[in-house]
CSV table of C-alpha atoms in Angstrom, one decimal:
chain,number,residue,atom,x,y,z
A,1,UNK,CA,-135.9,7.9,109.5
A,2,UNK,CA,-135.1,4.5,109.8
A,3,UNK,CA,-132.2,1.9,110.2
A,4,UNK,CA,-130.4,0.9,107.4
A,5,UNK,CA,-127.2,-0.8,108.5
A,6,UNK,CA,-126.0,-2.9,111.2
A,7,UNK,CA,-123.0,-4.1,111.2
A,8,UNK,CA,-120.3,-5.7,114.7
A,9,UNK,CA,-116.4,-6.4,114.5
A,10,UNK,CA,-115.8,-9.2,116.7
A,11,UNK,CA,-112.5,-9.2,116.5
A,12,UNK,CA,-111.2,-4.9,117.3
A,13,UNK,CA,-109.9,-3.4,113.9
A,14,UNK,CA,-110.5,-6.6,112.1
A,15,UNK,CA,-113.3,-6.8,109.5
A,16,UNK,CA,-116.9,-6.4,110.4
A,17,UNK,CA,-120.4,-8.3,109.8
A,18,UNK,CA,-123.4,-7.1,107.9
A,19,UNK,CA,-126.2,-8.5,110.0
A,20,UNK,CA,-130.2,-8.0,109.2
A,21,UNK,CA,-130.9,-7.7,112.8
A,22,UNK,CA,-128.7,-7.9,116.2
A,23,UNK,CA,-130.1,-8.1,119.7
A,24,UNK,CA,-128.9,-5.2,121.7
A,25,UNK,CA,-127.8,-5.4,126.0
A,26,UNK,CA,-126.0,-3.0,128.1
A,27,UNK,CA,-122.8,-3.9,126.2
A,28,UNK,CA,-124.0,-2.8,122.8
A,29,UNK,CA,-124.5,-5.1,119.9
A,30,UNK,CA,-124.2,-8.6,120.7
A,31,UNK,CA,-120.2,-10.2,119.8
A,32,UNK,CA,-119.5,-6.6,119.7
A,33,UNK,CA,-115.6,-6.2,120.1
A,34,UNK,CA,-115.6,-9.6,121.8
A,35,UNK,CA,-112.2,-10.3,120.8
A,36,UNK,CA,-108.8,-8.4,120.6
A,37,UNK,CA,-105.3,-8.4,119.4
A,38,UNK,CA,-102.6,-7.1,121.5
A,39,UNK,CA,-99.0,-7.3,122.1
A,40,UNK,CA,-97.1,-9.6,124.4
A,41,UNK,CA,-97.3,-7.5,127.4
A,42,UNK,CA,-101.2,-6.7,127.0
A,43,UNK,CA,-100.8,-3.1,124.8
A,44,UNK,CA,-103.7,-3.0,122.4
A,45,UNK,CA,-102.7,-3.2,118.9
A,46,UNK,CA,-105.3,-1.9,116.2
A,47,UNK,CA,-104.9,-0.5,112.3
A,48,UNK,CA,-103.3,3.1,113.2
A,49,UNK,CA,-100.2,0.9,113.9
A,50,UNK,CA,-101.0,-2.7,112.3
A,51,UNK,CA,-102.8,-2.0,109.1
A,52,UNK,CA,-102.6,-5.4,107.4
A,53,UNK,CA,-105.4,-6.1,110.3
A,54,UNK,CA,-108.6,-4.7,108.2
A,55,UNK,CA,-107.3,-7.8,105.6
A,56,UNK,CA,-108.9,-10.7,108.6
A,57,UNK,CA,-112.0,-11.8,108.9
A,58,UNK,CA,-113.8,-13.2,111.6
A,59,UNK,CA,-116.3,-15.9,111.6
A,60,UNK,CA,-117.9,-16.4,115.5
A,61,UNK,CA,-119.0,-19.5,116.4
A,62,UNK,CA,-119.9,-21.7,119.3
A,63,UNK,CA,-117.1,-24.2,119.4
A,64,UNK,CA,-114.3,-21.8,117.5
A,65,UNK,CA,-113.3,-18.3,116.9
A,66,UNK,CA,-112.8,-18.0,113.7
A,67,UNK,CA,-109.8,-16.4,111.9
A,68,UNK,CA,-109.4,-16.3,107.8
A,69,UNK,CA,-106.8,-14.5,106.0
A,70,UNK,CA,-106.3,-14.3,102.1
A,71,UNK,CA,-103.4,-17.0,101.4
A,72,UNK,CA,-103.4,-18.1,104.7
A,73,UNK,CA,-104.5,-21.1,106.4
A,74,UNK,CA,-108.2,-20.6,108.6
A,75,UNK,CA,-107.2,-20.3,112.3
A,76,UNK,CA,-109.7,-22.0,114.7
A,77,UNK,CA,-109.4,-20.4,117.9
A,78,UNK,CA,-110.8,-23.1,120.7
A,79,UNK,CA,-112.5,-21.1,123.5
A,80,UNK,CA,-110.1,-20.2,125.9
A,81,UNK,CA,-109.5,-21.4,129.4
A,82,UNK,CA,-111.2,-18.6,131.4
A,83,UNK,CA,-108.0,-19.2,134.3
A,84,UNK,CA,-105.5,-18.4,131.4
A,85,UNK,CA,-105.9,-14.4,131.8
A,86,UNK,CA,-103.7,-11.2,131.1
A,87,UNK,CA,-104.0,-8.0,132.4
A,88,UNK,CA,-104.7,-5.6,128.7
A,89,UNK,CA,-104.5,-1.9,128.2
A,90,UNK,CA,-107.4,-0.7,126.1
A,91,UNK,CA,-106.7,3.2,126.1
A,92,UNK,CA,-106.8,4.2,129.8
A,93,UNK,CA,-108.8,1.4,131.0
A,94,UNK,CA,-106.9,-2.1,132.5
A,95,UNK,CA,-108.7,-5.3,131.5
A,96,UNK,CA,-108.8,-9.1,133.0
A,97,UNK,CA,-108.8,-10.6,129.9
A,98,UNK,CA,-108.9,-14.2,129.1
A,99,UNK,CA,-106.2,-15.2,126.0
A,100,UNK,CA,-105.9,-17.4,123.0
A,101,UNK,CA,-103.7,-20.7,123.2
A,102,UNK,CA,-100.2,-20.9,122.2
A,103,UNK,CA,-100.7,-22.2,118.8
A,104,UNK,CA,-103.5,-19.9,117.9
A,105,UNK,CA,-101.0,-16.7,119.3
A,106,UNK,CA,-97.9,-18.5,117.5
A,107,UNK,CA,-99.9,-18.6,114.2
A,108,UNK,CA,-101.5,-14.8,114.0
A,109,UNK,CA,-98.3,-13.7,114.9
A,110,UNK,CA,-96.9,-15.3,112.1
A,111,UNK,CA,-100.0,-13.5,109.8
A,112,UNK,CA,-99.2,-10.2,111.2
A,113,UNK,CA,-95.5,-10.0,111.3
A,114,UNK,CA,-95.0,-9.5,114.8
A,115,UNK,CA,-95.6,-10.6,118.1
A,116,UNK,CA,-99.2,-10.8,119.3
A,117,UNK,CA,-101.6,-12.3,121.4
A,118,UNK,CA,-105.2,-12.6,120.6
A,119,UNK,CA,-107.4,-12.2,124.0
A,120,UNK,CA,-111.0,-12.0,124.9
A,121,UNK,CA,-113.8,-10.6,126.8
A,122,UNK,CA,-115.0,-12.8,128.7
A,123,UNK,CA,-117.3,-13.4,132.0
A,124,UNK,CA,-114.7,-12.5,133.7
A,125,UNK,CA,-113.9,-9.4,132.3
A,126,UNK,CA,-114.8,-5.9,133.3
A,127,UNK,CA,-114.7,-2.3,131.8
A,128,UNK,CA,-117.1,0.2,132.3
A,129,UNK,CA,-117.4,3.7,129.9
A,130,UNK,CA,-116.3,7.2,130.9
A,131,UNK,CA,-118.7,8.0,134.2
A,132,UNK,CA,-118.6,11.5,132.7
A,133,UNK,CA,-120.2,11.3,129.3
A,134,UNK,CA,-122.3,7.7,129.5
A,135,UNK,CA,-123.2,8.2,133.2
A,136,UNK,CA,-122.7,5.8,136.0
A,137,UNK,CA,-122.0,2.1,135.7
A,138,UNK,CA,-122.0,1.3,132.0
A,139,UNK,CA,-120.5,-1.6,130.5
A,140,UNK,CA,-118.2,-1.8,127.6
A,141,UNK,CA,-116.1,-4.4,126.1
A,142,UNK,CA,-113.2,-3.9,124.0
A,143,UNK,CA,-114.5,-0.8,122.0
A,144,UNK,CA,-112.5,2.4,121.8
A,145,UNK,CA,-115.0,3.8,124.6
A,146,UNK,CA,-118.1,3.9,124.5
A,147,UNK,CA,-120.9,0.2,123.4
A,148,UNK,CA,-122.6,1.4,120.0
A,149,UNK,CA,-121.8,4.1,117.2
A,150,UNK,CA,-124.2,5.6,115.2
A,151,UNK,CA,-124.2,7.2,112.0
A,152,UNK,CA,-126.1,8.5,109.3
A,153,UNK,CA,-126.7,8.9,105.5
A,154,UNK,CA,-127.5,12.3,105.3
A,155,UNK,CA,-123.5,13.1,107.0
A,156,UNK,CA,-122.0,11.1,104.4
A,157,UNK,CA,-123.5,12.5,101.5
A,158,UNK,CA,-122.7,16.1,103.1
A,159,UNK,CA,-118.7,15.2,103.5
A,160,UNK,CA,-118.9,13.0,100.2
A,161,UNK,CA,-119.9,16.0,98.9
A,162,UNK,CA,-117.4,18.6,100.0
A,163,UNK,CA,-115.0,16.1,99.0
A,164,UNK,CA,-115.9,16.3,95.2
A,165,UNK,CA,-115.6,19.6,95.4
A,166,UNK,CA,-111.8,19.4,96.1
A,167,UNK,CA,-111.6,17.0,93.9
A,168,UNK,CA,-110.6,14.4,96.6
A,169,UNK,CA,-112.8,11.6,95.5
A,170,UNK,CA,-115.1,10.0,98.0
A,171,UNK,CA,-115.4,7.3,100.8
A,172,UNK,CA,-117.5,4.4,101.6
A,173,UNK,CA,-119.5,4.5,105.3
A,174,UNK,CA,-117.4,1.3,106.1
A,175,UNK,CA,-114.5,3.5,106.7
A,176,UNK,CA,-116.1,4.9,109.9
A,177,UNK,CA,-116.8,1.4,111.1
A,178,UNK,CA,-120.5,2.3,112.6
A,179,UNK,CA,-122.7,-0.4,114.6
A,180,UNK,CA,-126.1,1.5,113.4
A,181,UNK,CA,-126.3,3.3,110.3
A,182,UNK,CA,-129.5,5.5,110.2
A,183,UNK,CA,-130.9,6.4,106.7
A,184,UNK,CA,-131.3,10.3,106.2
A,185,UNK,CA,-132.2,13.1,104.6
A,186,UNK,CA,-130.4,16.0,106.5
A,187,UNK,CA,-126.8,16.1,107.0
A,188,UNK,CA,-125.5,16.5,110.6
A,189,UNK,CA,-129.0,16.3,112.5
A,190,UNK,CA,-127.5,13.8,114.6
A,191,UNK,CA,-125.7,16.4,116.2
A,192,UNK,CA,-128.7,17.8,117.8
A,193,UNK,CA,-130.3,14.5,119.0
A,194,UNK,CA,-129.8,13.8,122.7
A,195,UNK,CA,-131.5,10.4,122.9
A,196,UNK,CA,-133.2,8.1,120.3
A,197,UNK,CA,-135.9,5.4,119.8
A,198,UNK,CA,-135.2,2.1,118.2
A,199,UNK,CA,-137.5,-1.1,118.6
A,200,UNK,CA,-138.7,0.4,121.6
A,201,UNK,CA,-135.0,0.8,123.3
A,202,UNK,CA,-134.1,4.1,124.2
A,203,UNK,CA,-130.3,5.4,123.1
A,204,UNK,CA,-128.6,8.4,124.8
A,205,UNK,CA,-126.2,10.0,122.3
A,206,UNK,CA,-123.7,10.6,125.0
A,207,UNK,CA,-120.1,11.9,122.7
A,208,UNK,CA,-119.3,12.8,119.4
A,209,UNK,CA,-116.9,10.6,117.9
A,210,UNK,CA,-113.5,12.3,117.1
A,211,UNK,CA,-112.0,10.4,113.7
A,212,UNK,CA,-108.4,9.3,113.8
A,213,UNK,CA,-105.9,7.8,110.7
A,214,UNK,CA,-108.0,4.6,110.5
A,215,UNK,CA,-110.8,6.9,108.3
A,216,UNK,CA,-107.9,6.7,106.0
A,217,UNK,CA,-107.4,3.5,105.2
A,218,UNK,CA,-109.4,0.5,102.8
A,219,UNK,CA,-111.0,-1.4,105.1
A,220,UNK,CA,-110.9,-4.7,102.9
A,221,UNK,CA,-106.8,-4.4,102.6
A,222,UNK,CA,-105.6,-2.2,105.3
A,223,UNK,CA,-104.0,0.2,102.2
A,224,UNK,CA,-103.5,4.0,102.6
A,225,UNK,CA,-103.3,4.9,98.9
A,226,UNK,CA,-107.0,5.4,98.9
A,227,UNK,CA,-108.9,8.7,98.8
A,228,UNK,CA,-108.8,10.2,102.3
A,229,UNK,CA,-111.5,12.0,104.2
A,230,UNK,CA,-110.0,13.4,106.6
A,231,UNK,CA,-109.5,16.9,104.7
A,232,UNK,CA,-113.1,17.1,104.0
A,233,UNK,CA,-113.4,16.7,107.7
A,234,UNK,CA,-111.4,19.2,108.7
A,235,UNK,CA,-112.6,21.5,106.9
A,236,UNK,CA,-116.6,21.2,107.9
A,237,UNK,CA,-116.2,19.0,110.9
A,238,UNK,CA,-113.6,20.9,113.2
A,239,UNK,CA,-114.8,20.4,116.9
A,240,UNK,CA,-114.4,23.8,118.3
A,241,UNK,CA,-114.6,22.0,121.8
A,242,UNK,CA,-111.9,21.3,123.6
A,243,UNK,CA,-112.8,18.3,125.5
A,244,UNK,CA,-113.5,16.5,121.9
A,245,UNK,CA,-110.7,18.1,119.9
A,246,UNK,CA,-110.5,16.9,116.4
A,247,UNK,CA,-112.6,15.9,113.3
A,248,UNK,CA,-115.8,14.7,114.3
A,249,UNK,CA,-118.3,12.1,111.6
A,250,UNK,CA,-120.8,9.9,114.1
A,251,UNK,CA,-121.4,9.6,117.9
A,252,UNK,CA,-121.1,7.4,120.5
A,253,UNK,CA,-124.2,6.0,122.0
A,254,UNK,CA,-125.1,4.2,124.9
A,255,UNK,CA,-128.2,1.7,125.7
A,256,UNK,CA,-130.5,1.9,128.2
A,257,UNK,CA,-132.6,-1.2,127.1
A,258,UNK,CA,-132.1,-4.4,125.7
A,259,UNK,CA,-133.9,-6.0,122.8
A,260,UNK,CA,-133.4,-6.5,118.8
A,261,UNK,CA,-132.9,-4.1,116.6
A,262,UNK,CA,-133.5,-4.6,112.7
A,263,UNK,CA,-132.5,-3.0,109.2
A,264,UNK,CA,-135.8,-0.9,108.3
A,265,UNK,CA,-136.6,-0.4,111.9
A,266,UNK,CA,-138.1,3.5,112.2
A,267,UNK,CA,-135.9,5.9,114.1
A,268,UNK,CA,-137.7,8.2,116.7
A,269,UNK,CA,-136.4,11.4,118.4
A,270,UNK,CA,-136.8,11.0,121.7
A,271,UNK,CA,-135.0,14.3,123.5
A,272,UNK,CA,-133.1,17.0,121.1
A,273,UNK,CA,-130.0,18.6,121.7
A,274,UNK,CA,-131.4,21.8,120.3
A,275,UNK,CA,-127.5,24.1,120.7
A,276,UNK,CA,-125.7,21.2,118.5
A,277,UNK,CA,-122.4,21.1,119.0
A,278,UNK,CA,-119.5,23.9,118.2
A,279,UNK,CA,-117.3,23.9,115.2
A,280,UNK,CA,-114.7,25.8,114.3
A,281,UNK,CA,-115.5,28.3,111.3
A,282,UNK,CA,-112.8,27.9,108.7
A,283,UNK,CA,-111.6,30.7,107.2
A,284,UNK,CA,-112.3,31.8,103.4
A,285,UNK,CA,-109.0,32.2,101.6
């Protein structure tokens, strides 16, 4: 096995980056989820509400965020004054967060419609994952919850497949917005690994990722009137576990090393996870 995609989204449900290679710390992928867009009194907005987000993309930089739009003039987003802060809401976690300038806020806003703020994670910031599944003391940025998803070749084929078969047409991996894409031949053996090898880092699979309405949407222009996989889903990926309740495609990974990983890097099981997880069995009609 071995890596086939990497990909970050600096800026949370905005577009992501192909990259060759990415250097990997206790946060994830480097410019992970650096950035955010929120509402004026910190809420975290993403594409389950704002859809026309998955239409920005982002270009990092040292002197300038980046921000380009179809038909819309290229915001440069100067690094922010780390002083100039807001308290965010990312799920359940609060977040010190340090925000855009007027102008840059003023003009996104005017992009999207609605009032928003654009804020980022910065030295100042904290946020740590869910003690329960990552263990003790790990960072995270702006991420849904936990630093780095991973999934695999083999699982898309499998749901691409079932989808054919109800003649629902199929989906591209983009719509699951992975950091590390692992190229294979079995469908759903990443259920059953408890901890990987990559470049010599170790990575605990620590959650299974539950898929929400963003699955369901183009990821170039935020549209809905695409083929949709969350039927295929729910019919072969039905967590029967309460504590993860819902359609499952990837999991959540956390780090325990730091160093570079690159496309065509081979893959090692390191610990298996030999009961799986549980599914709920679908009844025949």
């Amino acid at each position: 096995m071995r890596v086939s995609d990497l990909f970050i989204y600096p800026l949370k449900s905005a577009r992501g980056i192909a990259l060759p290679f990415t250097d990997i710390d206790a946060y994830g992928l480097s410019g992970d989820r650096r950035a955010m867009v929120t509402d004026p009194d910190g809420h975290f907005i993403t594409q389950r509400e704002l859809p026309p987000l998955a239409q920005i993309d982002v270009r990092p930089e040292a002197s300038a965020f980046r921000l380009l739009m179809e038909g819309k003039q290229e915001i440069a987003v100067a690094p922010p004054h780390p002083d100039r802060r807001l308290d965010v809401i990312v799920w359940k976690s609060a977040v010190s967060a340090a925000v855009a300038d007027d102008e840059s806020n003023a003009r996104l806003s005017e992009w999207l419609g609605r009032a928003v703020k654009l804020v980022f994670f910065d030295g100042k910031a904290e946020r740590m994952a869910n003690a329960e599944w990552a263990g003790e003391g790990t960072p995270v940025t702006f991420a849904d919850g936990y630093q780095i998803l991973v999934t695999t070749t083999g699982s898309l084929k499998a749901l691409n497949a079932d989808l054919a078969d109800h003649a629902e047409g199929g989906v591209g991996m983009e719509r699951f917005r992975p950091n590390i894409v692992i190229d294979t031949d079995e469908a759903w053996a990443e259920d059953r690994w408890a901890a990987i090898e990559i470049a010599g880092i170790r990575f605990d699979l620590v959650k299974p990722c539950a898929r929400c309405i963003m699955t369901t949407q183009d990821q170039l222009t935020g549209s809905r009137e695409v083929p949709n996989p969350m039927p295929g889903m729910g019919r072969i990926r039905m967590s029967g576990d309460r504590r993860v309740p819902g359609p499952l495609f990837g999991w959540n990974v956390t780090p325990r090393g730091t160093g570079r990983v690159t496309i065509g890097d081979e893959v090692k099981i390191l610990e298996a996870r030999p009961e799986g997880w549980t599914f709920k069995v679908r009844a025949r009609a």
